[in-house]
Amino acid sequence: MAILGAPAAGDYAGLWIDGKTHPSSDGAAYPVINPANGAQIATVAQATAEDVDAAVSAASTAYRGEWGRYGPGERAAALRRLAEVIRANLEELALTETRNVGKPISSARGEISYAAKVYEYYAGMIPAVGGQTIPVSARGMGLTFREPIGVCGLIVPWNFPFVILAWKLAPALAMGNTAVIKPAEWTPLTALRLGELAAEVGIPDGVINIVPGLGPVAGAALSAHPEVRKISFTGSTATGTRIMQACANDIKRCSLELGGKSASVVFDDADLERAAASVMSIYDNTGQDCCGRSRYLVHREVFTEFVERFVENSRKVKIGDPMDEATEIGPLASPVQLDRVSGYVKAGVSEGATVVLGGGQPEALELSEGSYYLPTVFTNVTNTMTIAQKEIFGPVVAIIPFEDEAEAIEIANGTPYGLSGSVWTRDIGRALRVVRRMEAGVISVNSSSSVHLEMPFGGFKQSGIGRELGTAAMEQFSELKSVFIPEE
Ligand code: NAD
């Protein structure tokens, strides 16, 4: 049975294959919980490798069938219908995302609305991403075509389930591919609902298939499947490594977005008030954001003042029930993530860092059942400590002093990651120098804004391979074909 409206404990959601819901082939299902109170909100079918095979087969048939014959205008119209139906169901989808992920309802509404824009953007960009005519030295004409890759496996994480799905699915469909989606274990509900909505607006059966289940089973089967031509993955570096290894076996295309340990570098000439007001750059989505600025590197001259202001602003962040319109941060997405974050904070303390704010769960009784964690600020941190090197993925920030520009850059680049970062300074030349020397894919100056729909998004080093968003994503969901036609 489909989940309609806000999910309740009795709801059961099947796999979505070839335009229908199915139980898993072995009948297995698992509970999905609301991290704000630990209550079970639904039971979801758990895909086996056999189910993944059925989903890939449906996607393959759809690719060779009606969808494969769609012209660019028909694909654009399909994407626009998806955007419209998402908007028409915005409140329901937002409510489901809030109950399933724990994100504040105001953020959830924003994310669902933004996802609709993503589908719309890619509908509009279809005519913008084509081939070229190339003057070749032989007598004749050189042409390139951008062609779909085929069946694409989209493996999605739990921090922004509906948004990150849109980042992958919209460009994949825009270029004419079909998809098998593996949502994260904890957060499959809005993806499953999207399958139903797509059917309602006439997207042909088999174009979008959804196989919730365990990463090492369903995700691994998808990554290894010989008929899947591309995997687009967002998640941890450890899982990304396994996926890349699986893709290597049959030279499957593979793009990976793998999180970060991003630095916000604050110079002594910065607008300190503005820089210290950017606390949501780490607390937004309860810190479960791959672009979260989990390290603030601050010039020694202004370090003490900056820490005071940052802590003061952090105290004002409203943590609470995600259904409350005023809440700015809800619980972590799962008790598992709560354990991980608590473990990292303990490691920070035992390695000698100082907690100047937070460092545990809120004591308020009404929050005690949920996976809540307080905004947490560390000082006395060196860049080699666990809390400065590992992606904590919680509302935890390390503030580290530096002496000069060279040291700031060395610390900023001193992790295996390279996703995003910020530079705070009034000196434009310095801003440019530091931006150019920071090893990260997405950097902002006097701002913490990382993601723009129209700009490529992705990481250097172990933060991943490939780019999402903008036309870059469309290129990565297509193959380039070169054609030569002689004159005679
Ligand atoms: P994960 O990388 O294991 O999970 C992400 C997705 O990959 C899920 O859909 C999962 O089912 C799937 N998956 C897991 N094992 C797989 C396998 N062997 N083959 C194919 N797919 C597989 O992440 P996690 O364990 O949920 O979280 C661990 C840490 O990862 C977090 O604490 C955080 O640091 C990081 N993370 C980063 C992002 C990001 O946006 N880059 C998102 C989620 C988690």
Coordinates of C-alpha atoms and ligand atoms in Angstrom, one line a residue:
M1 CA 0.0 0.0 0.0
A2 CA 1.1 3.4 -0.8
I3 CA 1.7 6.0 1.9
L4 CA -0.7 8.9 1.5
G5 CA -0.6 11.9 3.6
A6 CA 1.6 11.9 6.7
P7 CA 2.7 8.4 7.5
A8 CA 1.4 6.5 10.5
A9 CA 2.8 3.5 12.3
G10 CA 0.6 1.1 10.4
D11 CA 1.6 2.3 6.9
Y12 CA 3.5 -0.1 4.7
A13 CA 5.4 1.1 1.7
G14 CA 6.5 -1.4 -1.0
L15 CA 9.3 -1.3 -3.5
W16 CA 8.4 0.8 -6.6
I17 CA 9.2 -1.2 -9.7
D18 CA 7.7 -0.7 -13.2
G19 CA 5.0 1.6 -12.0
K20 CA 3.7 -0.6 -9.2
T21 CA 4.3 -1.3 -5.5
H22 CA 5.7 -4.7 -4.7
P23 CA 6.7 -6.5 -1.5
S24 CA 10.3 -7.6 -1.5
S25 CA 10.9 -11.1 -3.0
D26 CA 11.6 -12.6 0.4
G27 CA 8.9 -10.6 2.2
A28 CA 11.3 -8.7 4.4
A29 CA 10.4 -5.3 5.6
Y30 CA 11.9 -2.9 8.2
P31 CA 10.7 -0.1 10.5
V32 CA 11.2 3.5 9.7
I33 CA 11.3 5.8 12.7
N34 CA 10.7 9.5 13.5
P35 CA 14.0 10.6 15.1
A36 CA 12.2 13.4 17.0
N37 CA 10.5 10.8 19.3
G38 CA 11.7 7.3 18.3
A39 CA 8.2 6.3 17.2
Q40 CA 7.8 4.0 14.2
I41 CA 6.1 5.8 11.4
A42 CA 6.1 3.2 8.7
T43 CA 7.2 -0.3 7.6
V44 CA 9.1 -0.4 4.3
A45 CA 9.9 -3.3 2.0
Q46 CA 13.6 -4.3 2.0
A47 CA 14.9 -5.0 -1.5
T48 CA 16.9 -8.1 -2.2
A49 CA 19.4 -8.5 -5.0
E50 CA 16.6 -10.2 -6.9
D51 CA 14.4 -7.1 -6.5
V52 CA 17.2 -4.9 -7.7
D53 CA 17.5 -7.1 -10.8
A54 CA 13.8 -6.7 -11.5
A55 CA 14.0 -3.0 -11.1
V56 CA 17.0 -2.8 -13.5
S57 CA 15.2 -4.9 -16.0
A58 CA 12.1 -2.6 -15.8
A59 CA 14.4 0.4 -16.3
S60 CA 16.2 -1.3 -19.2
T61 CA 12.9 -2.1 -20.9
A62 CA 11.7 1.5 -20.4
Y63 CA 14.9 2.8 -21.8
R64 CA 14.5 0.8 -25.0
G65 CA 10.7 1.5 -25.1
E66 CA 8.5 4.6 -25.1
W67 CA 10.7 6.8 -22.9
G68 CA 13.7 6.0 -25.2
R69 CA 11.7 7.4 -28.1
Y70 CA 10.7 10.6 -26.3
G71 CA 12.1 13.7 -28.0
P72 CA 13.7 16.5 -25.9
G73 CA 10.4 18.5 -25.8
E74 CA 8.6 15.4 -24.4
R75 CA 11.2 14.9 -21.7
A76 CA 11.1 18.6 -20.8
A77 CA 7.3 18.4 -20.5
A78 CA 7.6 15.3 -18.3
L79 CA 10.1 17.1 -16.0
R80 CA 7.8 20.1 -15.8
R81 CA 4.9 17.8 -14.8
L82 CA 7.0 16.4 -12.1
A83 CA 7.8 19.9 -10.8
E84 CA 4.1 20.7 -10.8
V85 CA 2.9 17.6 -9.0
I86 CA 5.6 18.1 -6.3
R87 CA 4.3 21.6 -5.8
A88 CA 0.8 20.4 -5.6
N89 CA 1.8 17.9 -2.9
L90 CA 4.3 20.2 -1.1
E91 CA 2.7 20.1 2.3
E92 CA 2.3 16.4 2.4
L93 CA 5.9 15.8 1.2
A94 CA 7.3 18.3 3.7
L95 CA 5.4 16.7 6.5
T96 CA 6.7 13.3 5.5
E97 CA 10.3 14.6 5.3
T98 CA 10.1 16.2 8.7
R99 CA 8.7 13.1 10.3
N100 CA 11.2 10.8 8.6
V101 CA 14.4 13.0 8.8
G102 CA 13.7 15.3 11.8
K103 CA 14.3 18.4 9.8
P104 CA 12.4 21.5 10.9
I105 CA 9.1 21.8 9.0
S106 CA 10.1 25.2 7.6
S107 CA 13.3 23.7 6.1
A108 CA 11.4 20.7 4.8
R109 CA 9.0 23.0 2.9
G110 CA 11.9 24.9 1.5
E111 CA 13.6 21.7 0.4
I112 CA 10.5 20.3 -1.4
S113 CA 9.9 23.6 -3.1
Y114 CA 13.6 23.7 -4.1
A115 CA 13.4 20.2 -5.5
A116 CA 10.5 21.2 -7.7
K117 CA 12.8 24.0 -9.1
V118 CA 15.5 21.5 -9.8
Y119 CA 13.2 19.5 -12.1
E120 CA 12.0 22.7 -13.7
Y121 CA 15.6 23.9 -14.3
Y122 CA 16.6 20.7 -16.0
A123 CA 13.5 20.8 -18.2
G124 CA 14.6 24.3 -19.3
M125 CA 18.2 23.3 -19.9
I126 CA 17.6 20.4 -22.2
P127 CA 18.1 22.5 -25.4
A128 CA 21.3 24.0 -23.9
V129 CA 23.3 20.9 -23.6
G130 CA 23.9 19.5 -27.1
G131 CA 26.8 18.6 -29.4
Q132 CA 29.0 20.7 -31.6
T133 CA 29.9 21.0 -35.2
I134 CA 33.7 20.7 -35.4
P135 CA 35.9 21.8 -38.3
V136 CA 38.0 18.6 -38.8
S137 CA 41.1 18.6 -41.1
A138 CA 39.7 15.9 -43.4
R139 CA 37.1 17.1 -46.1
G140 CA 33.8 16.6 -44.4
M141 CA 32.0 17.5 -41.3
G142 CA 32.6 16.6 -37.7
L143 CA 29.7 16.5 -35.3
T144 CA 29.2 15.5 -31.7
F145 CA 26.0 14.2 -30.1
R146 CA 25.2 14.0 -26.4
E147 CA 23.5 10.7 -25.9
P148 CA 22.0 9.1 -22.8
I149 CA 24.0 6.5 -21.0
G150 CA 21.2 4.0 -20.2
V151 CA 20.1 2.7 -16.9
C152 CA 21.5 4.8 -14.0
G153 CA 21.7 3.7 -10.4
L154 CA 21.1 6.6 -8.0
I155 CA 22.3 5.9 -4.5
V156 CA 21.0 8.6 -2.1
P157 CA 21.9 9.5 1.5
W158 CA 19.6 10.4 4.4
N159 CA 20.5 14.0 5.1
F160 CA 18.7 15.7 2.2
P161 CA 16.7 12.7 0.8
F162 CA 14.4 14.6 -1.6
V163 CA 16.8 17.3 -2.7
I164 CA 19.7 15.0 -3.5
L165 CA 17.4 12.7 -5.3
A166 CA 16.3 15.6 -7.5
W167 CA 20.0 16.6 -8.1
K168 CA 20.5 13.1 -9.6
L169 CA 17.2 12.2 -11.1
A170 CA 16.4 15.5 -12.9
P171 CA 19.6 15.6 -15.0
A172 CA 19.5 11.8 -15.6
L173 CA 15.9 12.1 -17.0
A174 CA 16.7 15.3 -18.9
M175 CA 19.4 13.5 -20.9
G176 CA 17.0 10.5 -21.6
N177 CA 18.2 7.9 -19.1
T178 CA 16.1 5.7 -16.9
A179 CA 16.7 5.2 -13.2
V180 CA 16.8 2.8 -10.3
I181 CA 16.9 4.7 -7.0
K182 CA 18.3 3.3 -3.8
P183 CA 17.2 5.6 -1.0
A184 CA 19.0 5.6 2.3
E185 CA 17.7 2.9 4.8
W186 CA 16.5 5.5 7.3
T187 CA 14.7 7.9 4.9
P188 CA 13.0 6.2 2.0
L189 CA 9.5 7.7 2.3
T190 CA 9.6 10.8 0.1
A191 CA 11.4 9.0 -2.7
L192 CA 8.7 6.2 -2.7
R193 CA 6.0 8.9 -2.8
L194 CA 7.8 10.5 -5.8
G195 CA 7.4 7.2 -7.7
E196 CA 3.6 7.3 -7.2
L197 CA 3.5 11.0 -8.2
A198 CA 5.5 10.4 -11.3
A199 CA 3.0 7.7 -12.4
E200 CA 0.1 10.1 -11.7
V201 CA 1.6 12.6 -14.2
G202 CA 2.2 10.0 -16.9
I203 CA 5.9 9.3 -16.6
P204 CA 6.1 5.9 -18.3
D205 CA 6.3 2.8 -16.1
G206 CA 9.9 1.6 -15.5
V207 CA 11.5 5.1 -16.0
I208 CA 11.7 5.6 -12.3
N209 CA 12.2 2.5 -10.0
I210 CA 12.8 2.7 -6.3
V211 CA 14.4 -0.1 -4.2
P212 CA 14.7 0.8 -0.5
G213 CA 16.8 -1.5 1.5
L214 CA 20.3 -2.2 3.0
G215 CA 23.3 -0.5 1.4
P216 CA 25.5 -3.7 1.4
V217 CA 22.6 -5.7 -0.2
A218 CA 20.5 -3.5 -2.5
G219 CA 23.1 -0.7 -3.0
A220 CA 25.8 -3.2 -3.6
A221 CA 23.6 -5.2 -6.1
L222 CA 22.9 -2.0 -8.0
S223 CA 26.6 -1.0 -8.1
A224 CA 27.6 -4.4 -9.4
H225 CA 24.7 -4.9 -11.9
P226 CA 26.0 -5.4 -15.4
E227 CA 23.1 -3.6 -17.0
V228 CA 23.5 -0.5 -14.9
R229 CA 25.7 1.9 -16.9
K230 CA 26.3 4.6 -14.3
I231 CA 26.2 5.0 -10.6
S232 CA 25.7 8.4 -9.0
F233 CA 26.3 8.3 -5.3
T234 CA 26.3 10.7 -2.4
G235 CA 27.4 9.5 1.1
S236 CA 30.5 8.5 3.0
T237 CA 34.0 8.2 1.5
A238 CA 34.1 4.6 2.8
T239 CA 31.0 3.5 0.9
G240 CA 32.1 5.6 -2.1
T241 CA 35.3 3.6 -2.2
R242 CA 33.4 0.3 -2.3
I243 CA 31.1 1.6 -5.0
M244 CA 34.0 2.8 -7.1
Q245 CA 35.6 -0.6 -6.8
A246 CA 32.4 -2.3 -7.9
C247 CA 32.1 0.1 -10.9
A248 CA 35.7 -0.7 -11.9
N249 CA 34.7 -4.3 -12.7
D250 CA 32.7 -3.3 -15.8
I251 CA 34.0 0.3 -16.3
K252 CA 30.7 1.6 -15.2
R253 CA 30.5 5.4 -15.1
C254 CA 30.6 6.6 -11.6
S255 CA 30.2 10.0 -9.9
L256 CA 30.7 10.4 -6.2
E257 CA 29.9 13.2 -3.7
L258 CA 31.5 12.2 -0.4
G259 CA 31.3 14.8 2.2
G260 CA 33.9 17.1 3.7
K261 CA 35.6 18.8 6.5
S262 CA 35.2 22.3 5.2
A263 CA 37.0 25.4 6.6
S264 CA 35.7 28.9 7.0
V265 CA 38.8 31.1 7.1
V266 CA 38.4 34.3 9.0
F267 CA 41.1 37.0 8.6
D268 CA 41.7 39.9 11.0
D269 CA 40.3 42.4 8.5
A270 CA 37.0 40.5 8.1
D271 CA 33.6 41.9 9.1
L272 CA 33.7 39.9 12.3
E273 CA 30.1 40.4 13.2
R274 CA 29.0 39.0 9.8
A275 CA 31.5 36.1 10.0
A276 CA 30.5 35.2 13.5
A277 CA 26.8 35.3 12.5
S278 CA 27.3 32.5 10.0
V279 CA 26.7 29.8 12.7
M280 CA 24.0 28.1 10.6
S281 CA 26.8 27.1 8.2
I282 CA 27.5 24.3 10.7
Y283 CA 24.2 23.9 12.5
D284 CA 21.8 23.9 9.6
N285 CA 20.3 20.4 9.1
T286 CA 21.7 19.6 12.5
G287 CA 25.2 19.6 11.0
Q288 CA 24.3 16.8 8.7
D289 CA 25.4 18.7 5.6
C290 CA 28.4 17.7 3.5
C291 CA 29.2 21.4 3.1
G292 CA 28.9 22.2 6.8
R293 CA 31.8 24.5 7.9
S294 CA 32.9 22.2 10.6
R295 CA 36.2 24.1 11.1
Y296 CA 36.5 27.8 11.6
L297 CA 40.1 29.0 11.2
V298 CA 40.5 32.4 12.8
H299 CA 43.4 34.8 12.8
R300 CA 45.0 34.9 16.2
E301 CA 44.5 38.7 16.5
V302 CA 40.7 38.3 16.5
F303 CA 40.4 34.8 17.8
T304 CA 39.1 35.5 21.3
E305 CA 36.5 38.1 20.1
F306 CA 35.4 35.8 17.3
V307 CA 34.9 32.8 19.7
E308 CA 32.8 34.9 22.1
R309 CA 30.6 36.2 19.3
F310 CA 30.3 32.8 17.7
V311 CA 29.3 31.1 21.0
E312 CA 26.8 33.9 21.7
N313 CA 25.2 33.4 18.3
S314 CA 25.2 29.6 18.8
R315 CA 23.3 30.0 22.0
K316 CA 20.5 31.7 20.2
V317 CA 19.9 28.9 17.7
K318 CA 16.5 27.3 18.5
I319 CA 16.7 23.6 18.9
G320 CA 13.5 21.7 19.4
D321 CA 10.5 19.8 17.9
P322 CA 10.8 19.9 14.1
M323 CA 7.1 20.4 13.8
D324 CA 7.4 23.7 15.6
E325 CA 7.5 26.5 12.9
A326 CA 10.1 28.4 15.0
T327 CA 12.6 25.5 15.3
E328 CA 15.9 26.0 13.6
I329 CA 17.5 22.6 14.3
G330 CA 15.7 19.4 15.0
P331 CA 17.2 16.0 16.1
L332 CA 19.9 14.1 14.2
A333 CA 18.3 11.8 11.6
S334 CA 18.8 8.6 13.6
P335 CA 19.9 7.3 17.0
V336 CA 22.9 5.8 15.1
Q337 CA 24.0 9.2 14.0
L338 CA 23.5 10.4 17.6
D339 CA 26.0 7.7 18.7
R340 CA 28.5 8.7 16.1
V341 CA 28.3 12.4 17.0
S342 CA 28.6 11.7 20.7
G343 CA 31.5 9.4 20.0
Y344 CA 33.4 12.1 18.1
V345 CA 32.7 14.7 20.8
K346 CA 34.1 12.3 23.5
A347 CA 37.2 11.8 21.3
G348 CA 37.6 15.6 21.1
V349 CA 37.6 15.9 24.9
S350 CA 39.9 12.9 25.4
E351 CA 42.4 14.3 22.9
G352 CA 42.6 17.6 24.9
A353 CA 40.2 19.9 23.1
T354 CA 37.9 22.2 25.2
V355 CA 34.1 22.3 24.9
V356 CA 33.1 25.9 25.2
L357 CA 29.4 25.2 24.4
G358 CA 27.2 22.2 24.3
G359 CA 28.9 18.8 24.2
G360 CA 25.8 16.7 24.9
Q361 CA 22.1 16.2 24.5
P362 CA 19.7 18.9 25.7
E363 CA 18.4 18.1 29.2
A364 CA 14.9 19.4 28.6
L365 CA 12.6 16.5 29.3
E366 CA 10.4 17.0 26.2
L367 CA 13.4 16.4 24.0
S368 CA 14.8 13.4 25.8
E369 CA 13.2 10.7 23.6
G370 CA 14.7 12.2 20.4
S371 CA 18.1 12.1 18.8
Y372 CA 18.8 15.7 19.7
Y373 CA 22.3 17.1 20.1
L374 CA 23.2 20.6 21.3
P375 CA 25.2 23.0 19.1
T376 CA 28.7 22.3 20.2
V377 CA 31.8 24.5 20.0
F378 CA 35.4 23.3 20.6
T379 CA 38.5 25.4 21.1
N380 CA 42.1 24.3 21.9
V381 CA 41.9 22.1 18.8
T382 CA 44.9 21.2 16.6
N383 CA 44.3 20.2 13.1
T384 CA 45.6 16.6 13.6
M385 CA 42.8 15.8 16.2
T386 CA 40.0 13.4 15.3
I387 CA 37.4 16.2 15.5
A388 CA 39.4 18.3 13.0
Q389 CA 40.0 15.4 10.6
K390 CA 36.8 13.3 10.5
E391 CA 33.4 14.3 9.1
I392 CA 31.4 14.4 12.3
F393 CA 28.1 15.2 10.5
G394 CA 26.5 16.8 13.5
P395 CA 26.2 20.3 15.0
V396 CA 29.9 20.4 16.1
V397 CA 32.5 23.0 15.2
A398 CA 36.2 23.3 15.9
I399 CA 37.6 26.8 16.0
I400 CA 41.3 26.9 15.3
P401 CA 43.7 29.9 15.4
F402 CA 46.2 30.7 12.7
E403 CA 49.1 33.2 12.4
D404 CA 49.2 34.2 8.8
E405 CA 47.8 33.4 5.3
A406 CA 50.2 30.6 4.6
E407 CA 49.3 28.8 7.8
A408 CA 45.6 29.3 7.2
I409 CA 45.8 27.7 3.8
E410 CA 48.0 24.8 5.2
I411 CA 45.4 24.1 7.9
A412 CA 42.4 24.5 5.5
N413 CA 44.0 22.0 3.1
G414 CA 45.2 19.7 5.8
T415 CA 42.5 17.0 5.6
P416 CA 41.8 14.3 3.0
Y417 CA 38.6 16.2 2.1
G418 CA 38.1 19.1 -0.3
L419 CA 34.4 19.9 -0.7
S420 CA 33.7 23.5 0.2
G421 CA 35.0 26.4 2.2
S422 CA 34.7 30.2 2.9
V423 CA 37.1 33.1 3.1
W424 CA 36.2 36.1 5.2
T425 CA 38.2 39.2 4.4
R426 CA 37.8 42.8 3.1
D427 CA 40.9 42.5 1.0
I428 CA 39.9 41.4 -2.5
G429 CA 43.4 40.4 -3.5
R430 CA 43.8 38.1 -0.5
A431 CA 40.3 36.7 -1.1
L432 CA 41.4 35.7 -4.6
R433 CA 44.7 34.3 -3.5
V434 CA 43.2 32.1 -0.8
V435 CA 40.3 31.0 -3.0
R436 CA 42.8 29.9 -5.6
R437 CA 45.0 28.0 -3.1
M438 CA 42.2 26.2 -1.2
E439 CA 41.8 22.6 -2.4
A440 CA 38.0 22.5 -2.5
G441 CA 35.4 22.4 -5.2
V442 CA 33.0 25.0 -3.9
I443 CA 34.2 28.2 -2.1
S444 CA 32.4 31.4 -1.1
V445 CA 33.8 34.8 -0.1
N446 CA 32.2 36.6 2.9
S447 CA 29.4 34.0 2.7
S448 CA 28.7 30.4 3.6
S449 CA 26.5 29.7 0.6
S450 CA 27.8 26.6 -1.2
V451 CA 25.0 25.4 -3.4
H452 CA 23.6 27.1 -6.5
L453 CA 21.4 25.2 -8.8
E454 CA 23.1 26.7 -11.9
M455 CA 26.7 26.1 -10.7
P456 CA 28.7 22.8 -10.7
F457 CA 28.9 21.2 -7.2
G458 CA 31.4 18.6 -6.1
G459 CA 34.7 18.0 -4.4
F460 CA 38.5 17.8 -4.7
K461 CA 40.5 14.9 -3.2
Q462 CA 38.5 12.4 -1.2
S463 CA 35.3 14.5 -1.4
G464 CA 34.5 12.9 -4.6
I465 CA 34.6 12.6 -8.4
G466 CA 32.4 14.4 -10.9
R467 CA 30.1 17.4 -10.5
E468 CA 26.4 17.7 -9.8
L469 CA 24.1 20.6 -10.6
G470 CA 24.3 23.1 -13.5
T471 CA 24.9 21.7 -17.0
A472 CA 27.9 19.8 -15.6
A473 CA 25.4 17.2 -14.2
M474 CA 23.8 16.8 -17.6
E475 CA 27.2 16.1 -19.2
Q476 CA 27.9 13.5 -16.5
F477 CA 24.6 11.7 -17.3
S478 CA 25.5 11.5 -21.0
E479 CA 28.0 10.0 -23.4
L480 CA 29.7 12.0 -26.1
K481 CA 29.5 10.5 -29.6
S482 CA 31.7 11.9 -32.4
V483 CA 30.4 11.5 -36.0
F484 CA 32.3 12.2 -39.3
I485 CA 30.4 12.7 -42.6
P486 CA 32.7 13.0 -45.7
E487 CA 31.8 15.6 -48.3
E488 CA 31.8 13.2 -51.2
Ligands
NAD1 P1 26.7 5.6 3.7 O1 27.7 6.2 2.7 O2 27.0 4.2 4.1 O3 25.2 5.6 3.1 C1 24.8 6.4 2.0 C2 24.0 5.5 1.0 O4 24.8 4.5 0.5 C3 22.8 4.9 1.6 O5 21.8 4.8 0.6 C4 23.3 3.5 1.9 O6 22.2 2.5 1.9 C5 24.2 3.2 0.7 N1 25.2 2.2 0.9 C6 25.7 1.8 2.0 N2 26.6 0.7 1.8 C7 26.6 0.5 0.5 C8 27.3 -0.4 -0.4 N3 28.2 -1.3 0.0 N4 27.0 -0.3 -1.7 C9 26.2 0.6 -2.2 N5 25.5 1.4 -1.5 C10 25.7 1.4 -0.1 O7 26.5 6.6 4.9 P2 26.0 6.3 6.4 O8 26.6 5.0 7.0 O9 24.6 6.4 6.4 O10 26.6 7.6 7.1 C11 28.0 7.5 7.6 C12 28.7 8.8 7.4 O11 28.7 9.2 6.0 C13 28.0 10.0 8.0 O12 28.3 10.1 9.4 C14 28.5 11.2 7.2 O13 29.8 11.5 7.7 C15 28.7 10.6 5.8 N6 27.6 11.0 4.9 C16 27.8 11.9 4.0 C17 26.8 12.4 3.2 C18 27.0 13.4 2.2 O14 26.2 14.2 1.9 N7 28.2 13.4 1.5 C19 25.5 11.8 3.3 C20 25.3 10.8 4.3 C21 26.3 10.4 5.1

